[in-house]
Short mmCIF file of C-alpha atoms in Angstrom, two decimals:
data_model
loop_
_atom_site.label_atom_id
_atom_site.label_comp_id
_atom_site.label_asym_id
_atom_site.label_seq_id
_atom_site.Cartn_x
_atom_site.Cartn_y
_atom_site.Cartn_z
CA MET X 1 -15.46 47.72 -7.97
CA SER X 2 -15.86 48.81 -4.47
CA ARG X 3 -13.13 47.57 -1.83
CA ARG X 4 -16.41 45.51 -0.28
CA TRP X 5 -16.48 43.39 -3.27
CA MET X 6 -12.82 43.27 -3.85
CA ALA X 7 -12.54 41.91 -0.30
CA ILE X 8 -15.31 39.69 -0.52
CA GLY X 9 -13.43 38.15 -4.14
CA LEU X 10 -9.88 37.92 -2.24
CA ALA X 11 -11.36 35.90 0.47
CA ALA X 12 -12.83 33.55 -2.05
CA LEU X 13 -10.01 33.12 -3.89
CA LEU X 14 -8.24 32.42 -0.52
CA VAL X 15 -10.84 29.74 0.75
CA VAL X 16 -9.91 28.06 -2.63
CA ALA X 17 -6.56 27.96 -2.83
CA LEU X 18 -6.81 26.74 0.55
CA ALA X 19 -9.25 24.15 -0.26
CA ILE X 20 -6.52 22.99 -3.06
CA THR X 21 -3.21 23.47 -1.44
CA GLN X 22 -4.62 21.79 1.89
CA PRO X 23 -1.45 23.42 3.28
CA TRP X 24 -2.40 21.78 7.10
CA LEU X 25 -1.41 18.33 5.95
CA TYR X 26 2.22 19.33 6.16
CA PHE X 27 1.80 19.67 9.80
CA VAL X 28 -0.79 16.51 10.44
CA ASN X 29 0.50 12.69 10.76
CA ARG X 30 -1.75 10.40 9.47
CA GLU X 31 -0.65 6.76 11.15
CA VAL X 32 -1.60 3.59 10.05
CA ASP X 33 -0.54 0.23 11.01
CA GLU X 34 -1.54 -2.71 8.71
CA ALA X 35 -0.62 -6.43 9.42
CA PHE X 36 1.28 -8.15 6.76
CA PRO X 37 -1.47 -9.31 4.05
CA SER X 38 -2.71 -12.82 4.59
CA LEU X 39 -6.19 -14.23 3.02
CA SER X 40 -8.20 -11.95 0.64
CA THR X 41 -11.77 -10.60 1.39
CA ALA X 42 -13.40 -13.71 -0.83
CA GLN X 43 -11.51 -16.27 1.01
CA ARG X 44 -12.39 -15.11 4.09
CA ASP X 45 -16.05 -15.26 3.19
CA SER X 46 -15.37 -18.76 1.90
CA ILE X 47 -14.23 -19.81 5.46
CA ASP X 48 -17.09 -18.01 6.99
CA VAL X 49 -20.00 -20.55 5.33
CA MET X 50 -17.74 -23.45 6.27
CA PRO X 51 -18.81 -26.27 8.73
CA GLU X 52 -18.64 -24.69 12.28
CA ALA X 53 -16.19 -28.00 13.06
CA GLN X 54 -13.94 -27.08 9.96
CA LYS X 55 -13.62 -23.55 11.32
CA GLN X 56 -12.87 -24.72 14.87
CA MET X 57 -9.94 -26.60 13.24
CA LEU X 58 -8.50 -23.45 11.87
CA LEU X 59 -9.07 -21.50 14.82
CA ASP X 60 -7.17 -23.88 16.87
CA MET X 61 -4.31 -24.35 14.26
CA ALA X 62 -4.03 -20.54 14.28
CA GLN X 63 -2.86 -20.06 17.73
CA ASP X 64 0.23 -22.11 17.45
CA ASN X 65 0.93 -21.21 13.58
CA ARG X 66 -1.62 -18.68 11.88
CA GLU X 67 0.42 -19.08 8.34
CA MET X 68 -0.05 -22.91 8.47
CA ALA X 69 -3.82 -22.27 9.14
CA GLU X 70 -4.26 -19.71 6.15
CA GLN X 71 -2.55 -22.08 4.15
CA THR X 72 -4.79 -25.28 5.43
CA ALA X 73 -7.85 -22.89 4.80
CA LEU X 74 -7.06 -22.42 1.31
CA ALA X 75 -6.37 -26.12 0.73
CA GLN X 76 -9.78 -26.71 2.18
CA MET X 77 -11.53 -24.20 -0.39
CA GLU X 78 -9.88 -25.43 -3.29
CA ALA X 79 -10.49 -29.20 -2.24
CA GLY X 80 -14.05 -28.73 -1.07
CA SER X 81 -13.40 -30.64 1.90
CA VAL X 82 -11.97 -31.12 5.24
CA VAL X 83 -8.55 -31.84 5.09
CA PRO X 84 -7.77 -33.55 8.63
CA ASP X 85 -3.73 -33.25 8.55
CA ALA X 86 -2.28 -29.68 7.83
CA GLU X 87 0.48 -30.87 5.97
CA GLN X 88 -1.51 -33.17 3.75
CA ALA X 89 -3.23 -29.99 3.36
CA MET X 90 -0.54 -27.81 1.80
CA PRO X 91 0.12 -28.69 -2.10
CA PRO X 92 3.76 -29.65 -2.61
CA ASP X 93 4.58 -26.85 -5.21
CA MET X 94 3.07 -24.30 -2.64
CA PRO X 95 5.46 -22.15 -0.77
CA ALA X 96 4.54 -22.11 2.98
CA GLU X 97 5.52 -18.79 3.49
CA PRO X 98 5.36 -15.14 1.34
CA VAL X 99 8.62 -14.26 -0.56
CA GLU X 100 9.95 -11.04 -0.90
CA ILE X 101 11.18 -10.57 -4.57
CA ALA X 102 12.02 -6.84 -4.47
CA SER X 103 12.91 -4.18 -1.89
CA GLY X 104 13.98 -0.51 -2.05
CA ALA X 105 14.73 2.48 0.29
CA PHE X 106 12.62 5.78 0.24
CA ILE X 107 14.85 9.09 -0.26
CA HIS X 108 14.57 12.79 0.68
CA ILE X 109 14.32 15.12 -2.52
CA ASP X 110 14.17 18.06 -0.29
CA PRO X 111 13.17 19.79 3.19
CA ILE X 112 9.42 19.57 2.17
CA HIS X 113 9.26 16.07 0.13
CA GLY X 114 10.98 12.95 1.45
CA ALA X 115 10.58 9.68 3.13
CA ASP X 116 12.19 6.92 5.51
CA GLY X 117 11.34 3.03 5.42
CA PHE X 118 11.43 0.51 2.92
CA ALA X 119 9.11 -0.39 -0.17
CA LYS X 120 8.96 -4.39 -0.56
CA VAL X 121 7.55 -6.41 -3.11
CA TYR X 122 6.04 -9.82 -1.87
CA ALA X 123 4.78 -12.89 -3.53
CA LEU X 124 2.15 -14.61 -1.64
CA PRO X 125 1.23 -18.38 -1.45
CA ASP X 126 -1.87 -17.60 -3.20
CA GLY X 127 -0.21 -16.14 -6.31
CA ARG X 128 -1.23 -12.81 -5.18
CA GLN X 129 1.61 -10.01 -5.01
CA PHE X 130 1.77 -7.06 -2.47
CA LEU X 131 3.75 -3.82 -2.08
CA ARG X 132 4.57 -2.89 1.49
CA PHE X 133 5.84 -0.11 3.29
CA GLU X 134 7.96 -0.88 6.58
CA GLN X 135 9.13 1.14 9.12
CA PHE X 136 7.86 3.95 7.17
CA VAL X 137 7.73 7.86 7.58
CA SER X 138 6.99 10.36 5.20
CA LYS X 139 6.34 13.94 4.60
CA ASN X 140 2.37 14.68 4.50
CA GLY X 141 0.54 16.51 2.01
CA PRO X 142 -2.34 16.99 -0.11
CA ASP X 143 -3.84 14.06 -2.02
CA LEU X 144 -0.76 11.54 -2.19
CA HIS X 145 -0.92 8.58 -4.36
CA VAL X 146 1.30 5.50 -4.75
CA TYR X 147 2.78 4.18 -8.11
CA LEU X 148 5.40 2.01 -9.93
CA SER X 149 7.44 3.62 -12.06
CA ALA X 150 9.48 2.46 -15.10
CA GLU X 151 11.28 5.61 -14.23
CA TYR X 152 13.26 6.23 -10.66
CA PRO X 153 12.47 10.21 -10.16
CA THR X 154 14.85 11.70 -7.69
CA THR X 155 13.95 15.08 -8.27
CA THR X 156 10.59 17.05 -7.09
CA PHE X 157 9.05 17.77 -10.34
CA ALA X 158 10.78 14.67 -12.26
CA GLY X 159 7.60 13.00 -13.10
CA LEU X 160 6.14 9.52 -13.31
CA GLY X 161 7.89 8.48 -16.46
CA GLU X 162 4.99 6.49 -19.12
CA GLU X 163 2.46 3.97 -18.08
CA PRO X 164 2.80 4.33 -14.27
CA LEU X 165 0.74 1.62 -12.47
CA HIS X 166 -1.54 3.49 -9.95
CA LEU X 167 -1.74 1.63 -6.62
CA GLY X 168 -4.24 3.79 -4.70
CA ALA X 169 -3.72 6.72 -2.53
CA LEU X 170 -1.20 6.64 0.09
CA LYS X 171 -2.97 5.27 3.56
CA GLY X 172 -0.91 7.30 5.97
CA ASN X 173 2.50 9.08 6.23
CA ILE X 174 3.24 7.01 9.07
CA GLY X 175 3.34 2.98 9.36
CA SER X 176 3.25 -0.06 7.50
CA GLN X 177 1.14 -0.49 5.20
CA ASN X 178 -0.02 -2.73 2.13
CA TYR X 179 -0.77 -2.23 -1.82
CA GLU X 180 -2.10 -5.24 -3.83
CA ILE X 181 -0.65 -5.02 -7.39
CA PRO X 182 -2.89 -6.22 -9.89
CA ALA X 183 -3.03 -9.76 -11.21
CA GLY X 184 -1.19 -10.01 -14.69
CA ALA X 185 0.99 -7.03 -13.78
CA ASP X 186 4.61 -7.19 -14.86
CA LEU X 187 6.65 -6.28 -12.13
CA ALA X 188 9.90 -6.47 -14.50
CA GLN X 189 8.69 -3.07 -16.08
CA TYR X 190 8.66 -1.10 -13.20
CA SER X 191 11.83 0.11 -11.49
CA SER X 192 10.68 2.39 -8.60
CA VAL X 193 8.08 2.89 -6.28
CA VAL X 194 6.70 6.60 -5.94
CA ILE X 195 4.88 8.75 -3.60
CA TYR X 196 3.53 11.45 -5.60
CA CYS X 197 1.32 14.53 -5.06
CA LYS X 198 -1.57 14.65 -7.86
CA PRO X 199 -2.42 18.24 -7.38
CA PHE X 200 1.03 19.82 -7.71
CA ARG X 201 2.58 17.06 -9.96
CA VAL X 202 5.16 16.56 -7.50
CA VAL X 203 7.11 13.66 -6.33
CA PHE X 204 7.19 13.51 -2.24
CA SER X 205 9.70 10.69 -2.87
CA SER X 206 10.69 7.41 -4.70
CA ALA X 207 12.67 4.06 -3.47
CA ALA X 208 14.52 2.57 -6.10
CA LEU X 209 13.71 -1.39 -6.47
CA SER X 210 16.15 -4.25 -6.62
CA SER X 211 15.55 -7.97 -6.80
CA SER X 212 15.86 -9.57 -3.45
#
């Protein structure tokens, strides 16, 4: 094989290696700033088709108390009619605010893999559960994903344990962000949140969850 073809082959291998490893991601931050989760997309769509007077009432209420406006909207959607009094709109057994049910702090595993900040699990008044990252700053890397795990991995190659619950790709390595937990998931089966690099099968960071 001539030197020319060897050079072409090596260049092709280098391109493939760079495409897989994406080393530049270690030096590029991706910042997000998501608001605390509130109404779902379907619920917001339901509000869009409400009578104008009803929507205006909710907008006026939101200026003083956004959470109360959201709860009133939920109650109106369930009842299918206008509820003139916000206090009457609140079902008596529905909590007025989201409840933190578990939390944990992210750890640094080594100089390359680690994160600061907190993972918190919230139960929303409408029954949904969310994982939220707060004060979050992580090392970046290729194809990072968020999992709930039955294990608490504290080393790079510890893995995810059996039957981890995938919550999606990491939205950013800096900033607040939300991940909806599928309905019916038994949180008692999971003891940690794991940030995991799929291509290299390594743990970037984890946070042990404890009940709040």
